[in-house]
């Protein structure tokens, strides 16, 4: 008889814009695949056809005057669809799911950055996301000024080279103080949930950060 496959593992990557999350996610996915694991890579906002439409609305700097509550609601709309269409099926099939941002981003950016508070975010997560919790969250931590400078330069390059009708710059236009609050929000989550969240120093070379991430994954998940 075929054995029922065991539930997979859910790993999220978090951090300020420009901390190198996408690079680290690619490196971790490659390392896990090479070790024989089935890996699914995905991201938020987005990750599904509907979610990618919502992402355009959220990140396009042409989206003017979006209220903080509407912004939070759209983040959760994308997430609820992502859970139903991608995350739950992939976990049920036994995959390791690597997700670039999840509800901690909403708590840090909307809860702390936009000052909506943590409680509404955690309540919506219970109602709309069945309180799905990552098995491990890697928080890439670095200096807000340096990360933001990187994110802005990258997005300017992408906007120019692709000559696109939309861009992904809306959040990068926020003030330094906003990103300082976002970072504080993240660090507060890490203090509250030390069993789930590992803070990784992301200020070294990509190789060094990758090494720290591999250690955390081995230690926490024994993969
Ligand atoms: P992302 O594409 O990961 O940006 P980057 O590669 O620059 O880190 O995420 C897009 C933006 O959306 C990012 O500025 C953070 C923001 N965001 C929120 O404000 N709340 C959320 O819940 C999520 C998932 C993202």
Short mmCIF file of C-alpha atoms and ligand atoms in Angstrom, two decimals:
data_model
loop_
_atom_site.label_atom_id
_atom_site.label_comp_id
_atom_site.label_asym_id
_atom_site.label_seq_id
_atom_site.Cartn_x
_atom_site.Cartn_y
_atom_site.Cartn_z
CA UNK A 1 0.00 0.00 0.00
CA UNK A 2 1.22 3.49 -0.78
CA UNK A 3 2.13 5.47 2.27
CA UNK A 4 0.33 8.76 2.71
CA UNK A 5 2.91 11.48 2.15
CA UNK A 6 3.77 13.44 5.25
CA UNK A 7 2.91 17.07 5.54
CA UNK A 8 5.68 19.29 4.22
CA UNK A 9 7.48 22.19 5.85
CA UNK A 10 6.58 25.83 5.53
CA UNK A 11 9.53 28.25 5.58
CA UNK A 12 9.07 32.01 5.20
CA UNK A 13 11.68 34.69 4.47
CA UNK A 14 11.15 38.13 5.91
CA UNK A 15 12.99 41.42 6.09
CA UNK A 16 13.12 44.96 4.81
CA UNK A 17 13.15 45.70 1.09
CA UNK A 18 16.68 45.24 -0.27
CA UNK A 19 18.03 42.81 2.36
CA UNK A 20 18.70 40.19 -0.34
CA UNK A 21 15.71 37.94 0.40
CA UNK A 22 15.18 36.84 -3.20
CA UNK A 23 18.84 35.87 -3.66
CA UNK A 24 18.80 33.93 -0.39
CA UNK A 25 15.58 32.19 -1.33
CA UNK A 26 17.10 31.01 -4.62
CA UNK A 27 20.24 29.76 -2.85
CA UNK A 28 18.26 27.94 -0.16
CA UNK A 29 15.94 26.36 -2.75
CA UNK A 30 18.96 25.12 -4.71
CA UNK A 31 20.58 23.65 -1.58
CA UNK A 32 17.38 21.87 -0.50
CA UNK A 33 16.69 20.52 -4.00
CA UNK A 34 20.27 19.26 -4.24
CA UNK A 35 19.68 17.40 -0.96
CA UNK A 36 16.74 15.62 -2.60
CA UNK A 37 13.80 17.60 -1.24
CA UNK A 38 10.81 18.69 -3.29
CA UNK A 39 10.77 22.49 -3.07
CA UNK A 40 8.07 24.98 -4.04
CA UNK A 41 9.09 28.66 -4.26
CA UNK A 42 6.47 31.35 -4.01
CA UNK A 43 5.91 34.94 -2.85
CA UNK A 44 3.50 37.47 -1.38
CA UNK A 45 1.74 39.59 -2.29
CA UNK A 46 1.15 37.37 -5.33
CA UNK A 47 1.84 33.69 -5.87
CA UNK A 48 -1.42 33.04 -7.77
CA UNK A 49 -2.91 34.66 -10.89
CA UNK A 50 -5.41 36.59 -8.76
CA UNK A 51 -2.74 37.45 -6.19
CA UNK A 52 -0.43 38.84 -8.89
CA UNK A 53 -3.23 41.20 -10.00
CA UNK A 54 -3.62 42.35 -6.40
CA UNK A 55 0.17 42.75 -6.21
CA UNK A 56 0.10 45.18 -9.14
CA UNK A 57 -2.45 47.36 -7.38
CA UNK A 58 -0.48 47.26 -4.11
CA UNK A 59 3.01 47.96 -5.43
CA UNK A 60 2.39 50.29 -8.39
CA UNK A 61 3.42 53.79 -7.40
CA UNK A 62 0.46 54.96 -9.52
CA UNK A 63 -1.87 53.60 -6.82
CA UNK A 64 -2.35 56.89 -5.03
CA UNK A 65 -4.15 57.45 -1.75
CA UNK A 66 -4.70 53.79 -0.80
CA UNK A 67 -5.89 53.79 2.82
CA UNK A 68 -3.84 51.74 5.29
CA UNK A 69 -6.86 49.54 6.05
CA UNK A 70 -7.54 48.92 2.36
CA UNK A 71 -3.85 48.09 1.93
CA UNK A 72 -4.00 45.56 4.78
CA UNK A 73 -7.22 44.04 3.39
CA UNK A 74 -5.62 43.56 -0.05
CA UNK A 75 -2.54 41.90 1.50
CA UNK A 76 -4.87 39.43 3.21
CA UNK A 77 -7.01 38.92 0.09
CA UNK A 78 -3.89 37.89 -1.82
CA UNK A 79 -2.83 35.67 1.10
CA UNK A 80 -6.16 33.87 1.53
CA UNK A 81 -6.14 32.97 -2.17
CA UNK A 82 -2.48 31.90 -1.97
CA UNK A 83 -3.18 29.58 0.97
CA UNK A 84 -6.12 27.93 -0.77
CA UNK A 85 -4.56 27.62 -4.21
CA UNK A 86 -0.86 27.02 -3.50
CA UNK A 87 0.32 26.75 0.11
CA UNK A 88 -2.10 24.19 1.56
CA UNK A 89 -1.99 21.83 -1.46
CA UNK A 90 1.83 22.00 -1.61
CA UNK A 91 2.18 21.30 2.12
CA UNK A 92 -0.37 18.50 1.97
CA UNK A 93 1.67 16.92 -0.85
CA UNK A 94 4.77 16.91 1.37
CA UNK A 95 6.77 19.73 -0.26
CA UNK A 96 9.09 22.18 1.40
CA UNK A 97 7.44 25.51 0.67
CA UNK A 98 9.67 28.59 0.60
CA UNK A 99 7.65 31.79 0.70
CA UNK A 100 9.08 35.28 0.17
CA UNK A 101 7.05 37.20 2.82
CA UNK A 102 3.93 36.15 4.74
CA UNK A 103 1.83 37.58 7.59
CA UNK A 104 4.87 38.87 9.51
CA UNK A 105 5.26 41.36 6.64
CA UNK A 106 1.74 42.62 7.28
CA UNK A 107 2.41 42.92 11.01
CA UNK A 108 5.68 44.79 10.35
CA UNK A 109 4.60 47.03 7.42
CA UNK A 110 0.90 47.67 8.08
CA UNK A 111 0.85 46.97 11.83
CA UNK A 112 4.02 48.83 12.74
CA UNK A 113 4.95 50.89 9.65
CA UNK A 114 1.39 52.15 9.05
CA UNK A 115 0.62 52.05 12.78
CA UNK A 116 -2.46 49.81 12.50
CA UNK A 117 -1.16 47.74 15.41
CA UNK A 118 -0.38 44.04 15.73
CA UNK A 119 -3.74 42.91 17.07
CA UNK A 120 -5.85 43.57 13.94
CA UNK A 121 -3.25 41.76 11.84
CA UNK A 122 -3.19 38.73 14.11
CA UNK A 123 -6.99 38.68 14.31
CA UNK A 124 -7.34 38.82 10.51
CA UNK A 125 -4.76 36.07 10.25
CA UNK A 126 -6.92 33.87 12.46
CA UNK A 127 -10.11 34.65 10.52
CA UNK A 128 -8.80 34.70 6.94
CA UNK A 129 -5.79 32.38 7.07
CA UNK A 130 -6.92 29.68 9.49
CA UNK A 131 -3.99 30.87 11.63
CA UNK A 132 -1.54 28.98 9.39
CA UNK A 133 1.92 29.29 10.99
CA UNK A 134 5.28 28.81 9.30
CA UNK A 135 7.45 26.01 10.71
CA UNK A 136 10.38 28.39 10.42
CA UNK A 137 10.74 32.08 9.63
CA UNK A 138 14.10 33.50 8.58
CA UNK A 139 14.24 37.20 9.38
CA UNK A 140 17.03 38.82 7.34
CA UNK A 141 18.10 41.76 9.40
CA UNK A 142 20.13 44.69 8.18
CA UNK A 143 20.45 48.42 8.52
CA UNK A 144 17.31 50.18 7.12
CA UNK A 145 19.23 52.93 5.28
CA UNK A 146 21.51 50.49 3.46
CA UNK A 147 18.71 48.05 2.51
CA UNK A 148 16.44 50.77 1.27
CA UNK A 149 19.17 52.31 -0.88
CA UNK A 150 19.66 48.92 -2.53
CA UNK A 151 15.95 48.36 -3.10
CA UNK A 152 15.52 51.81 -4.65
CA UNK A 153 18.46 51.41 -7.04
CA UNK A 154 17.24 47.99 -8.12
CA UNK A 155 13.70 49.16 -8.80
CA UNK A 156 14.88 52.18 -10.77
CA UNK A 157 16.97 49.85 -12.95
CA UNK A 158 14.05 47.48 -13.51
CA UNK A 159 11.60 50.31 -14.32
CA UNK A 160 14.00 51.86 -16.86
CA UNK A 161 15.14 48.69 -18.57
CA UNK A 162 11.73 47.09 -19.00
CA UNK A 163 9.99 50.35 -19.92
CA UNK A 164 6.98 48.94 -18.14
CA UNK A 165 3.55 50.42 -17.75
CA UNK A 166 3.76 49.83 -14.01
CA UNK A 167 6.49 49.71 -11.39
CA UNK A 168 6.91 48.18 -7.92
CA UNK A 169 8.10 51.31 -6.17
CA UNK A 170 5.18 52.35 -3.98
CA UNK A 171 6.69 51.14 -0.70
CA UNK A 172 10.22 52.27 -1.52
CA UNK A 173 8.94 55.83 -1.56
CA UNK A 174 8.18 55.68 2.16
CA UNK A 175 10.31 57.63 4.61
CA UNK A 176 13.30 56.40 6.56
CA UNK A 177 11.19 56.61 9.75
CA UNK A 178 8.63 54.23 8.21
CA UNK A 179 11.32 51.58 7.60
CA UNK A 180 12.76 52.06 11.08
CA UNK A 181 9.27 51.25 12.44
CA UNK A 182 8.99 48.24 10.12
CA UNK A 183 12.30 46.89 11.41
CA UNK A 184 11.21 47.41 15.01
CA UNK A 185 7.99 45.54 14.22
CA UNK A 186 9.97 42.60 12.87
CA UNK A 187 12.31 42.50 15.86
CA UNK A 188 9.32 42.52 18.22
CA UNK A 189 7.86 39.48 16.44
CA UNK A 190 11.21 37.69 16.74
CA UNK A 191 11.31 38.41 20.49
CA UNK A 192 7.74 37.20 20.94
CA UNK A 193 8.17 33.96 18.95
CA UNK A 194 11.77 32.79 19.35
CA UNK A 195 10.80 29.18 18.59
CA UNK A 196 9.62 30.05 15.09
CA UNK A 197 11.63 33.13 14.07
CA UNK A 198 15.39 33.10 13.58
CA UNK A 199 17.01 36.49 13.06
CA UNK A 200 19.84 36.24 10.54
CA UNK A 201 22.45 38.97 10.17
CA UNK A 202 22.22 39.89 6.47
CA UNK A 203 24.99 42.48 6.35
CA UNK A 204 27.80 40.17 5.24
CA UNK A 205 28.32 38.65 1.80
CA UNK A 206 25.51 36.58 0.22
CA UNK A 207 27.63 33.45 0.89
CA UNK A 208 27.94 34.25 4.60
CA UNK A 209 24.21 34.89 4.90
CA UNK A 210 23.47 31.66 3.04
CA UNK A 211 25.69 29.74 5.46
CA UNK A 212 23.83 31.21 8.45
CA UNK A 213 20.52 30.29 6.86
CA UNK A 214 21.61 26.68 6.25
CA UNK A 215 22.65 26.37 9.88
CA UNK A 216 19.28 27.67 11.07
CA UNK A 217 17.36 25.33 8.76
CA UNK A 218 19.40 22.33 9.87
CA UNK A 219 19.09 23.17 13.54
CA UNK A 220 15.37 23.96 13.55
CA UNK A 221 14.00 21.54 10.99
CA UNK A 222 16.71 18.88 10.83
CA UNK A 223 16.62 18.98 7.05
P1 LIG B 1 8.74 42.27 -2.17
O1 LIG B 1 8.47 42.05 -3.61
O2 LIG B 1 9.16 41.12 -1.35
O3 LIG B 1 9.78 43.46 -2.07
P2 LIG B 1 11.35 43.42 -1.93
O4 LIG B 1 11.84 42.45 -2.93
O5 LIG B 1 11.69 44.85 -2.23
O6 LIG B 1 11.64 43.03 -0.52
O7 LIG B 1 7.47 42.90 -1.42
C1 LIG B 1 6.82 43.99 -1.94
C2 LIG B 1 6.47 45.03 -0.91
O8 LIG B 1 5.23 44.73 -0.26
C3 LIG B 1 7.49 45.27 0.16
O9 LIG B 1 7.79 46.66 0.16
C4 LIG B 1 6.77 44.92 1.43
C5 LIG B 1 5.32 45.06 1.10
N1 LIG B 1 4.42 44.17 1.88
C6 LIG B 1 3.61 44.71 2.88
O10 LIG B 1 3.66 45.93 3.14
N2 LIG B 1 2.76 43.89 3.58
C7 LIG B 1 2.66 42.55 3.32
O11 LIG B 1 1.87 41.84 3.96
C8 LIG B 1 3.49 42.00 2.27
C9 LIG B 1 3.42 40.55 1.93
C10 LIG B 1 4.36 42.84 1.58
#
